C-alpha cells in the first residue's frame, strides 16, 4: 500500500511538473513571436521613412514648394491609408498629405510631442504604439519618424489601423514560418476577423480559429492566457496573446 501511494504521488508530482513546464514553454514561444512581430512591424513602418530619405525624395525640411509636395503626397498616399508629414526644427508641420495638418504645432498634443525627441539629434528614429492622435483622439494611427541628416527637422509616417493590422498579419506569417514548439507544438496567427493566416494544417488557412477548435471571445483582451482544448482534434495546451 505504501509503495502504491508513493507511486501515485510521484506520478502526480511529475505530471504536475511536466504540465507546468509545458505551459511555460508554450507561453515563452508566444511571447517571443509577439515580440518578433512587433519588431518586424516597426521595421516595416520605418522602411517608409528610410525610403523617402535615402532616395532623397524628401531628405530635408527645407522644401522649395511645400504646397505642391503636400498635394502630391495627398494624391499618392491617402487612398492607401498612409499619412506623410514633414516637420521643421521648430516642431511645426510644414508639409502633409492631410491638408488640415499643415501648420500644426507638435508641442500642443501629448501624442504628437513624443516625436520632438528627433529634433536634438539624440534620437535618429522613433516608433510610437498605435494610439489616438493629438489632432483628433478618435483617429487611431501608428506613427514612425526619422530625423533628417541635415538637422532641419524630421519626416513622420503614419499608418491607419487597417493598414497596420494588415502589416502585422503579413509580418506574423514571416515570424512563424517553420517555427515549432518542442516536437509537435506550433503557432497559429489570426487576423482581426479571427481567420487563420498561417496554418500548421494547410487546409485550415483562411478558416475561422473556431474551426480549429479554439474559442476566442472577440470582446475580450487576451494577454498570454492559458487554456486547454482540442486543437484539430488533439488535446492541447494553448496560450493566447492579442
mmCIF file with all atom_site columns, C-alpha atoms in Angstrom, residues 48-218:
data_model
loop_
_atom_site.group_PDB
_atom_site.id
_atom_site.type_symbol
_atom_site.label_atom_id
_atom_site.label_alt_id
_atom_site.label_comp_id
_atom_site.label_asym_id
_atom_site.label_entity_id
_atom_site.label_seq_id
_atom_site.pdbx_PDB_ins_code
_atom_site.Cartn_x
_atom_site.Cartn_y
_atom_site.Cartn_z
_atom_site.occupancy
_atom_site.B_iso_or_equiv
_atom_site.pdbx_formal_charge
_atom_site.auth_seq_id
_atom_site.auth_comp_id
_atom_site.auth_asym_id
_atom_site.auth_atom_id
_atom_site.pdbx_PDB_model_num
ATOM 1   C CA . UNK A 1 48  ? 8.847   54.176 -45.410 1.00 0.00 ? 48  UNK A CA 1
ATOM 2   C CA . UNK A 1 49  ? 10.832  56.927 -43.690 1.00 0.00 ? 49  UNK A CA 1
ATOM 3   C CA . UNK A 1 50  ? 14.115  55.320 -44.793 1.00 0.00 ? 50  UNK A CA 1
ATOM 4   C CA . UNK A 1 51  ? 12.863  55.109 -48.355 1.00 0.00 ? 51  UNK A CA 1
ATOM 5   C CA . UNK A 1 52  ? 11.983  58.807 -48.535 1.00 0.00 ? 52  UNK A CA 1
ATOM 6   C CA . UNK A 1 53  ? 15.262  59.983 -47.010 1.00 0.00 ? 53  UNK A CA 1
ATOM 7   C CA . UNK A 1 54  ? 17.630  57.554 -48.733 1.00 0.00 ? 54  UNK A CA 1
ATOM 8   C CA . UNK A 1 55  ? 16.102  58.206 -52.147 1.00 0.00 ? 55  UNK A CA 1
ATOM 9   C CA . UNK A 1 56  ? 16.461  61.953 -51.442 1.00 0.00 ? 56  UNK A CA 1
ATOM 10  C CA . UNK A 1 57  ? 12.803  62.373 -52.393 1.00 0.00 ? 57  UNK A CA 1
ATOM 11  C CA . UNK A 1 58  ? 12.254  64.037 -49.007 1.00 0.00 ? 58  UNK A CA 1
ATOM 12  C CA . UNK A 1 59  ? 15.606  64.313 -47.221 1.00 0.00 ? 59  UNK A CA 1
ATOM 13  C CA . UNK A 1 60  ? 15.210  67.752 -45.654 1.00 0.00 ? 60  UNK A CA 1
ATOM 14  C CA . UNK A 1 61  ? 12.589  70.068 -44.182 1.00 0.00 ? 61  UNK A CA 1
ATOM 15  C CA . UNK A 1 62  ? 13.864  72.818 -46.499 1.00 0.00 ? 62  UNK A CA 1
ATOM 16  C CA . UNK A 1 63  ? 11.128  72.298 -49.101 1.00 0.00 ? 63  UNK A CA 1
ATOM 17  C CA . UNK A 1 64  ? 11.053  74.670 -52.068 1.00 0.00 ? 64  UNK A CA 1
ATOM 18  C CA . UNK A 1 65  ? 7.338   74.266 -52.804 1.00 0.00 ? 65  UNK A CA 1
ATOM 19  C CA . UNK A 1 66  ? 5.609   72.753 -49.729 1.00 0.00 ? 66  UNK A CA 1
ATOM 20  C CA . UNK A 1 67  ? 2.101   73.216 -51.136 1.00 0.00 ? 67  UNK A CA 1
ATOM 21  C CA . UNK A 1 68  ? 2.910   71.278 -54.293 1.00 0.00 ? 68  UNK A CA 1
ATOM 22  C CA . UNK A 1 69  ? 4.586   68.490 -52.311 1.00 0.00 ? 69  UNK A CA 1
ATOM 23  C CA . UNK A 1 70  ? 1.641   68.279 -49.911 1.00 0.00 ? 70  UNK A CA 1
ATOM 24  C CA . UNK A 1 71  ? -0.757  67.858 -52.830 1.00 0.00 ? 71  UNK A CA 1
ATOM 25  C CA . UNK A 1 72  ? 1.466   65.206 -54.400 1.00 0.00 ? 72  UNK A CA 1
ATOM 26  C CA . UNK A 1 73  ? 1.652   63.244 -51.153 1.00 0.00 ? 73  UNK A CA 1
ATOM 27  C CA . UNK A 1 74  ? -2.095  63.539 -50.640 1.00 0.00 ? 74  UNK A CA 1
ATOM 28  C CA . UNK A 1 75  ? -2.881  62.259 -54.131 1.00 0.00 ? 75  UNK A CA 1
ATOM 29  C CA . UNK A 1 76  ? -0.355  59.429 -53.909 1.00 0.00 ? 76  UNK A CA 1
ATOM 30  C CA . UNK A 1 77  ? -0.737  58.003 -50.405 1.00 0.00 ? 77  UNK A CA 1
ATOM 31  C CA . UNK A 1 78  ? -4.091  58.928 -48.862 1.00 0.00 ? 78  UNK A CA 1
ATOM 32  C CA . UNK A 1 79  ? -6.099  56.185 -50.563 1.00 0.00 ? 79  UNK A CA 1
ATOM 33  C CA . UNK A 1 80  ? -3.527  53.633 -49.354 1.00 0.00 ? 80  UNK A CA 1
ATOM 34  C CA . UNK A 1 81  ? -4.077  54.533 -45.693 1.00 0.00 ? 81  UNK A CA 1
ATOM 35  C CA . UNK A 1 82  ? -0.638  56.144 -45.351 1.00 0.00 ? 82  UNK A CA 1
ATOM 36  C CA . UNK A 1 83  ? -0.010  59.614 -43.899 1.00 0.00 ? 83  UNK A CA 1
ATOM 37  C CA . UNK A 1 84  ? 3.178   61.604 -44.564 1.00 0.00 ? 84  UNK A CA 1
ATOM 38  C CA . UNK A 1 85  ? 4.227   64.686 -42.580 1.00 0.00 ? 85  UNK A CA 1
ATOM 39  C CA . UNK A 1 86  ? 7.346   66.859 -42.768 1.00 0.00 ? 86  UNK A CA 1
ATOM 40  C CA . UNK A 1 87  ? 8.096   68.658 -39.513 1.00 0.00 ? 87  UNK A CA 1
ATOM 41  C CA . UNK A 1 88  ? 10.621  71.503 -39.274 1.00 0.00 ? 88  UNK A CA 1
ATOM 42  C CA . UNK A 1 89  ? 13.128  72.129 -36.465 1.00 0.00 ? 89  UNK A CA 1
ATOM 43  C CA . UNK A 1 90  ? 10.553  74.259 -34.618 1.00 0.00 ? 90  UNK A CA 1
ATOM 44  C CA . UNK A 1 91  ? 8.170   71.294 -34.406 1.00 0.00 ? 91  UNK A CA 1
ATOM 45  C CA . UNK A 1 92  ? 5.699   72.669 -36.971 1.00 0.00 ? 92  UNK A CA 1
ATOM 46  C CA . UNK A 1 93  ? 4.213   70.505 -39.725 1.00 0.00 ? 93  UNK A CA 1
ATOM 47  C CA . UNK A 1 94  ? 5.082   72.285 -42.977 1.00 0.00 ? 94  UNK A CA 1
ATOM 48  C CA . UNK A 1 95  ? 4.144   69.535 -45.438 1.00 0.00 ? 95  UNK A CA 1
ATOM 49  C CA . UNK A 1 96  ? 1.416   66.925 -45.025 1.00 0.00 ? 96  UNK A CA 1
ATOM 50  C CA . UNK A 1 97  ? -0.628  64.501 -47.050 1.00 0.00 ? 97  UNK A CA 1
ATOM 51  C CA . UNK A 1 98  ? -3.525  65.645 -44.831 1.00 0.00 ? 98  UNK A CA 1
ATOM 52  C CA . UNK A 1 99  ? -4.091  69.341 -45.726 1.00 0.00 ? 99  UNK A CA 1
ATOM 53  C CA . UNK A 1 100 ? -5.633  70.311 -42.374 1.00 0.00 ? 100 UNK A CA 1
ATOM 54  C CA . UNK A 1 101 ? -2.489  69.212 -40.506 1.00 0.00 ? 101 UNK A CA 1
ATOM 55  C CA . UNK A 1 102 ? -0.290  71.833 -42.204 1.00 0.00 ? 102 UNK A CA 1
ATOM 56  C CA . UNK A 1 103 ? 0.800   74.401 -39.617 1.00 0.00 ? 103 UNK A CA 1
ATOM 57  C CA . UNK A 1 104 ? 0.093   72.111 -36.659 1.00 0.00 ? 104 UNK A CA 1
ATOM 58  C CA . UNK A 1 105 ? 2.446   72.606 -33.691 1.00 0.00 ? 105 UNK A CA 1
ATOM 59  C CA . UNK A 1 106 ? 3.707   69.229 -32.443 1.00 0.00 ? 106 UNK A CA 1
ATOM 60  C CA . UNK A 1 107 ? 4.161   70.713 -28.962 1.00 0.00 ? 107 UNK A CA 1
ATOM 61  C CA . UNK A 1 108 ? 0.392   71.002 -28.494 1.00 0.00 ? 108 UNK A CA 1
ATOM 62  C CA . UNK A 1 109 ? -0.613  67.363 -28.005 1.00 0.00 ? 109 UNK A CA 1
ATOM 63  C CA . UNK A 1 110 ? 0.878   64.610 -25.845 1.00 0.00 ? 110 UNK A CA 1
ATOM 64  C CA . UNK A 1 111 ? 0.876   62.056 -28.664 1.00 0.00 ? 111 UNK A CA 1
ATOM 65  C CA . UNK A 1 112 ? 2.423   64.422 -31.211 1.00 0.00 ? 112 UNK A CA 1
ATOM 66  C CA . UNK A 1 113 ? 5.020   65.843 -28.802 1.00 0.00 ? 113 UNK A CA 1
ATOM 67  C CA . UNK A 1 114 ? 6.629   62.432 -28.317 1.00 0.00 ? 114 UNK A CA 1
ATOM 68  C CA . UNK A 1 115 ? 8.308   62.872 -31.717 1.00 0.00 ? 115 UNK A CA 1
ATOM 69  C CA . UNK A 1 116 ? 10.101  66.043 -30.675 1.00 0.00 ? 116 UNK A CA 1
ATOM 70  C CA . UNK A 1 117 ? 12.921  63.807 -29.377 1.00 0.00 ? 117 UNK A CA 1
ATOM 71  C CA . UNK A 1 118 ? 14.024  63.714 -33.037 1.00 0.00 ? 118 UNK A CA 1
ATOM 72  C CA . UNK A 1 119 ? 14.943  67.404 -33.074 1.00 0.00 ? 119 UNK A CA 1
ATOM 73  C CA . UNK A 1 120 ? 18.105  67.477 -30.979 1.00 0.00 ? 120 UNK A CA 1
ATOM 74  C CA . UNK A 1 121 ? 19.885  64.568 -32.663 1.00 0.00 ? 121 UNK A CA 1
ATOM 75  C CA . UNK A 1 122 ? 19.968  62.289 -29.614 1.00 0.00 ? 122 UNK A CA 1
ATOM 76  C CA . UNK A 1 123 ? 17.437  60.025 -31.341 1.00 0.00 ? 123 UNK A CA 1
ATOM 77  C CA . UNK A 1 124 ? 17.502  59.326 -35.066 1.00 0.00 ? 124 UNK A CA 1
ATOM 78  C CA . UNK A 1 125 ? 14.364  57.161 -35.273 1.00 0.00 ? 125 UNK A CA 1
ATOM 79  C CA . UNK A 1 126 ? 11.249  56.902 -33.145 1.00 0.00 ? 126 UNK A CA 1
ATOM 80  C CA . UNK A 1 127 ? 8.323   54.480 -33.415 1.00 0.00 ? 127 UNK A CA 1
ATOM 81  C CA . UNK A 1 128 ? 5.105   55.000 -31.491 1.00 0.00 ? 128 UNK A CA 1
ATOM 82  C CA . UNK A 1 129 ? 2.466   52.494 -30.419 1.00 0.00 ? 129 UNK A CA 1
ATOM 83  C CA . UNK A 1 130 ? -0.937  52.609 -32.062 1.00 0.00 ? 130 UNK A CA 1
ATOM 84  C CA . UNK A 1 131 ? -2.947  55.344 -30.282 1.00 0.00 ? 131 UNK A CA 1
ATOM 85  C CA . UNK A 1 132 ? -5.364  58.230 -30.757 1.00 0.00 ? 132 UNK A CA 1
ATOM 86  C CA . UNK A 1 133 ? -3.706  61.239 -32.391 1.00 0.00 ? 133 UNK A CA 1
ATOM 87  C CA . UNK A 1 134 ? -3.430  64.662 -30.786 1.00 0.00 ? 134 UNK A CA 1
ATOM 88  C CA . UNK A 1 135 ? -5.342  66.384 -33.586 1.00 0.00 ? 135 UNK A CA 1
ATOM 89  C CA . UNK A 1 136 ? -8.338  64.069 -33.095 1.00 0.00 ? 136 UNK A CA 1
ATOM 90  C CA . UNK A 1 137 ? -8.154  61.324 -30.427 1.00 0.00 ? 137 UNK A CA 1
ATOM 91  C CA . UNK A 1 138 ? -10.901 59.324 -32.164 1.00 0.00 ? 138 UNK A CA 1
ATOM 92  C CA . UNK A 1 139 ? -8.447  58.623 -35.010 1.00 0.00 ? 139 UNK A CA 1
ATOM 93  C CA . UNK A 1 140 ? -6.106  55.698 -34.293 1.00 0.00 ? 140 UNK A CA 1
ATOM 94  C CA . UNK A 1 141 ? -2.735  55.748 -36.069 1.00 0.00 ? 141 UNK A CA 1
ATOM 95  C CA . UNK A 1 142 ? 0.640   54.042 -35.847 1.00 0.00 ? 142 UNK A CA 1
ATOM 96  C CA . UNK A 1 143 ? 3.459   56.561 -36.439 1.00 0.00 ? 143 UNK A CA 1
ATOM 97  C CA . UNK A 1 144 ? 7.198   56.393 -37.042 1.00 0.00 ? 144 UNK A CA 1
ATOM 98  C CA . UNK A 1 145 ? 9.588   59.283 -37.529 1.00 0.00 ? 145 UNK A CA 1
ATOM 99  C CA . UNK A 1 146 ? 13.161  59.769 -38.713 1.00 0.00 ? 146 UNK A CA 1
ATOM 100 C CA . UNK A 1 147 ? 15.423  62.779 -38.317 1.00 0.00 ? 147 UNK A CA 1
ATOM 101 C CA . UNK A 1 148 ? 16.719  64.456 -41.481 1.00 0.00 ? 148 UNK A CA 1
ATOM 102 C CA . UNK A 1 149 ? 20.515  64.196 -41.925 1.00 0.00 ? 149 UNK A CA 1
ATOM 103 C CA . UNK A 1 150 ? 20.887  67.987 -42.118 1.00 0.00 ? 150 UNK A CA 1
ATOM 104 C CA . UNK A 1 151 ? 19.079  68.506 -38.785 1.00 0.00 ? 151 UNK A CA 1
ATOM 105 C CA . UNK A 1 152 ? 16.327  70.608 -40.396 1.00 0.00 ? 152 UNK A CA 1
ATOM 106 C CA . UNK A 1 153 ? 13.566  68.538 -38.828 1.00 0.00 ? 153 UNK A CA 1
ATOM 107 C CA . UNK A 1 154 ? 12.127  65.077 -39.383 1.00 0.00 ? 154 UNK A CA 1
ATOM 108 C CA . UNK A 1 155 ? 9.744   63.073 -41.524 1.00 0.00 ? 155 UNK A CA 1
ATOM 109 C CA . UNK A 1 156 ? 6.819   61.259 -39.935 1.00 0.00 ? 156 UNK A CA 1
ATOM 110 C CA . UNK A 1 157 ? 4.862   58.402 -41.490 1.00 0.00 ? 157 UNK A CA 1
ATOM 111 C CA . UNK A 1 158 ? 1.540   57.156 -40.136 1.00 0.00 ? 158 UNK A CA 1
ATOM 112 C CA . UNK A 1 159 ? -0.472  54.029 -40.907 1.00 0.00 ? 159 UNK A CA 1
ATOM 113 C CA . UNK A 1 160 ? -4.212  53.737 -40.388 1.00 0.00 ? 160 UNK A CA 1
ATOM 114 C CA . UNK A 1 161 ? -5.396  50.941 -38.127 1.00 0.00 ? 161 UNK A CA 1
ATOM 115 C CA . UNK A 1 162 ? -6.474  48.809 -41.120 1.00 0.00 ? 162 UNK A CA 1
ATOM 116 C CA . UNK A 1 163 ? -3.110  49.153 -42.877 1.00 0.00 ? 163 UNK A CA 1
ATOM 117 C CA . UNK A 1 164 ? -1.249  48.480 -39.635 1.00 0.00 ? 164 UNK A CA 1
ATOM 118 C CA . UNK A 1 165 ? -3.204  45.289 -38.913 1.00 0.00 ? 165 UNK A CA 1
ATOM 119 C CA . UNK A 1 166 ? -2.572  44.165 -42.478 1.00 0.00 ? 166 UNK A CA 1
ATOM 120 C CA . UNK A 1 167 ? 1.152   44.793 -41.874 1.00 0.00 ? 167 UNK A CA 1
ATOM 121 C CA . UNK A 1 168 ? 1.055   42.795 -38.637 1.00 0.00 ? 168 UNK A CA 1
ATOM 122 C CA . UNK A 1 169 ? -0.709  39.940 -40.422 1.00 0.00 ? 169 UNK A CA 1
ATOM 123 C CA . UNK A 1 170 ? 1.984   39.754 -43.087 1.00 0.00 ? 170 UNK A CA 1
ATOM 124 C CA . UNK A 1 171 ? 4.822   40.046 -40.582 1.00 0.00 ? 171 UNK A CA 1
ATOM 125 C CA . UNK A 1 172 ? 3.190   37.408 -38.390 1.00 0.00 ? 172 UNK A CA 1
ATOM 126 C CA . UNK A 1 173 ? 3.384   34.831 -41.145 1.00 0.00 ? 173 UNK A CA 1
ATOM 127 C CA . UNK A 1 174 ? 7.084   35.548 -41.583 1.00 0.00 ? 174 UNK A CA 1
ATOM 128 C CA . UNK A 1 175 ? 7.744   35.303 -37.843 1.00 0.00 ? 175 UNK A CA 1
ATOM 129 C CA . UNK A 1 176 ? 6.207   31.822 -37.545 1.00 0.00 ? 176 UNK A CA 1
ATOM 130 C CA . UNK A 1 177 ? 7.498   30.218 -40.725 1.00 0.00 ? 177 UNK A CA 1
ATOM 131 C CA . UNK A 1 178 ? 8.936   26.787 -39.874 1.00 0.00 ? 178 UNK A CA 1
ATOM 132 C CA . UNK A 1 179 ? 8.784   27.554 -36.156 1.00 0.00 ? 179 UNK A CA 1
ATOM 133 C CA . UNK A 1 180 ? 7.747   24.723 -33.845 1.00 0.00 ? 180 UNK A CA 1
ATOM 134 C CA . UNK A 1 181 ? 7.231   24.365 -30.091 1.00 0.00 ? 181 UNK A CA 1
ATOM 135 C CA . UNK A 1 182 ? 9.016   21.243 -28.932 1.00 0.00 ? 182 UNK A CA 1
ATOM 136 C CA . UNK A 1 183 ? 8.407   18.278 -31.226 1.00 0.00 ? 183 UNK A CA 1
ATOM 137 C CA . UNK A 1 184 ? 4.725   18.655 -32.030 1.00 0.00 ? 184 UNK A CA 1
ATOM 138 C CA . UNK A 1 185 ? 3.718   22.176 -30.973 1.00 0.00 ? 185 UNK A CA 1
ATOM 139 C CA . UNK A 1 186 ? 3.185   25.051 -33.403 1.00 0.00 ? 186 UNK A CA 1
ATOM 140 C CA . UNK A 1 187 ? 1.888   28.615 -33.651 1.00 0.00 ? 187 UNK A CA 1
ATOM 141 C CA . UNK A 1 188 ? -1.209  29.994 -35.309 1.00 0.00 ? 188 UNK A CA 1
ATOM 142 C CA . UNK A 1 189 ? -1.542  33.615 -36.407 1.00 0.00 ? 189 UNK A CA 1
ATOM 143 C CA . UNK A 1 190 ? -5.038  35.031 -36.799 1.00 0.00 ? 190 UNK A CA 1
ATOM 144 C CA . UNK A 1 191 ? -6.324  38.174 -38.412 1.00 0.00 ? 191 UNK A CA 1
ATOM 145 C CA . UNK A 1 192 ? -8.614  40.698 -36.765 1.00 0.00 ? 192 UNK A CA 1
ATOM 146 C CA . UNK A 1 193 ? -11.609 38.675 -38.008 1.00 0.00 ? 193 UNK A CA 1
ATOM 147 C CA . UNK A 1 194 ? -10.186 35.553 -36.290 1.00 0.00 ? 194 UNK A CA 1
ATOM 148 C CA . UNK A 1 195 ? -9.387  33.851 -39.585 1.00 0.00 ? 195 UNK A CA 1
ATOM 149 C CA . UNK A 1 196 ? -6.234  31.710 -39.612 1.00 0.00 ? 196 UNK A CA 1
ATOM 150 C CA . UNK A 1 197 ? -3.441  33.357 -41.611 1.00 0.00 ? 197 UNK A CA 1
ATOM 151 C CA . UNK A 1 198 ? -0.899  30.582 -41.324 1.00 0.00 ? 198 UNK A CA 1
ATOM 152 C CA . UNK A 1 199 ? -1.850  27.020 -40.600 1.00 0.00 ? 199 UNK A CA 1
ATOM 153 C CA . UNK A 1 200 ? 0.132   24.009 -39.488 1.00 0.00 ? 200 UNK A CA 1
ATOM 154 C CA . UNK A 1 201 ? -2.657  22.136 -41.243 1.00 0.00 ? 201 UNK A CA 1
ATOM 155 C CA . UNK A 1 202 ? -2.676  23.967 -44.578 1.00 0.00 ? 202 UNK A CA 1
ATOM 156 C CA . UNK A 1 203 ? -6.292  23.170 -45.368 1.00 0.00 ? 203 UNK A CA 1
ATOM 157 C CA . UNK A 1 204 ? -7.308  25.368 -42.398 1.00 0.00 ? 204 UNK A CA 1
ATOM 158 C CA . UNK A 1 205 ? -5.659  28.552 -43.696 1.00 0.00 ? 205 UNK A CA 1
ATOM 159 C CA . UNK A 1 206 ? -8.355  31.155 -44.199 1.00 0.00 ? 206 UNK A CA 1
ATOM 160 C CA . UNK A 1 207 ? -10.846 29.390 -41.943 1.00 0.00 ? 207 UNK A CA 1
ATOM 161 C CA . UNK A 1 208 ? -12.018 30.598 -38.552 1.00 0.00 ? 208 UNK A CA 1
ATOM 162 C CA . UNK A 1 209 ? -9.961  29.794 -35.455 1.00 0.00 ? 209 UNK A CA 1
ATOM 163 C CA . UNK A 1 210 ? -13.108 28.105 -34.135 1.00 0.00 ? 210 UNK A CA 1
ATOM 164 C CA . UNK A 1 211 ? -12.792 25.582 -36.963 1.00 0.00 ? 211 UNK A CA 1
ATOM 165 C CA . UNK A 1 212 ? -9.526  24.514 -35.321 1.00 0.00 ? 212 UNK A CA 1
ATOM 166 C CA . UNK A 1 213 ? -11.366 24.009 -32.008 1.00 0.00 ? 213 UNK A CA 1
ATOM 167 C CA . UNK A 1 214 ? -10.318 27.235 -30.276 1.00 0.00 ? 214 UNK A CA 1
ATOM 168 C CA . UNK A 1 215 ? -12.981 29.623 -28.991 1.00 0.00 ? 215 UNK A CA 1
ATOM 169 C CA . UNK A 1 216 ? -11.881 33.255 -28.536 1.00 0.00 ? 216 UNK A CA 1
ATOM 170 C CA . UNK A 1 217 ? -14.185 35.965 -27.223 1.00 0.00 ? 217 UNK A CA 1
ATOM 171 C CA . UNK A 1 218 ? -13.774 38.956 -29.628 1.00 0.00 ? 218 UNK A CA 1
#
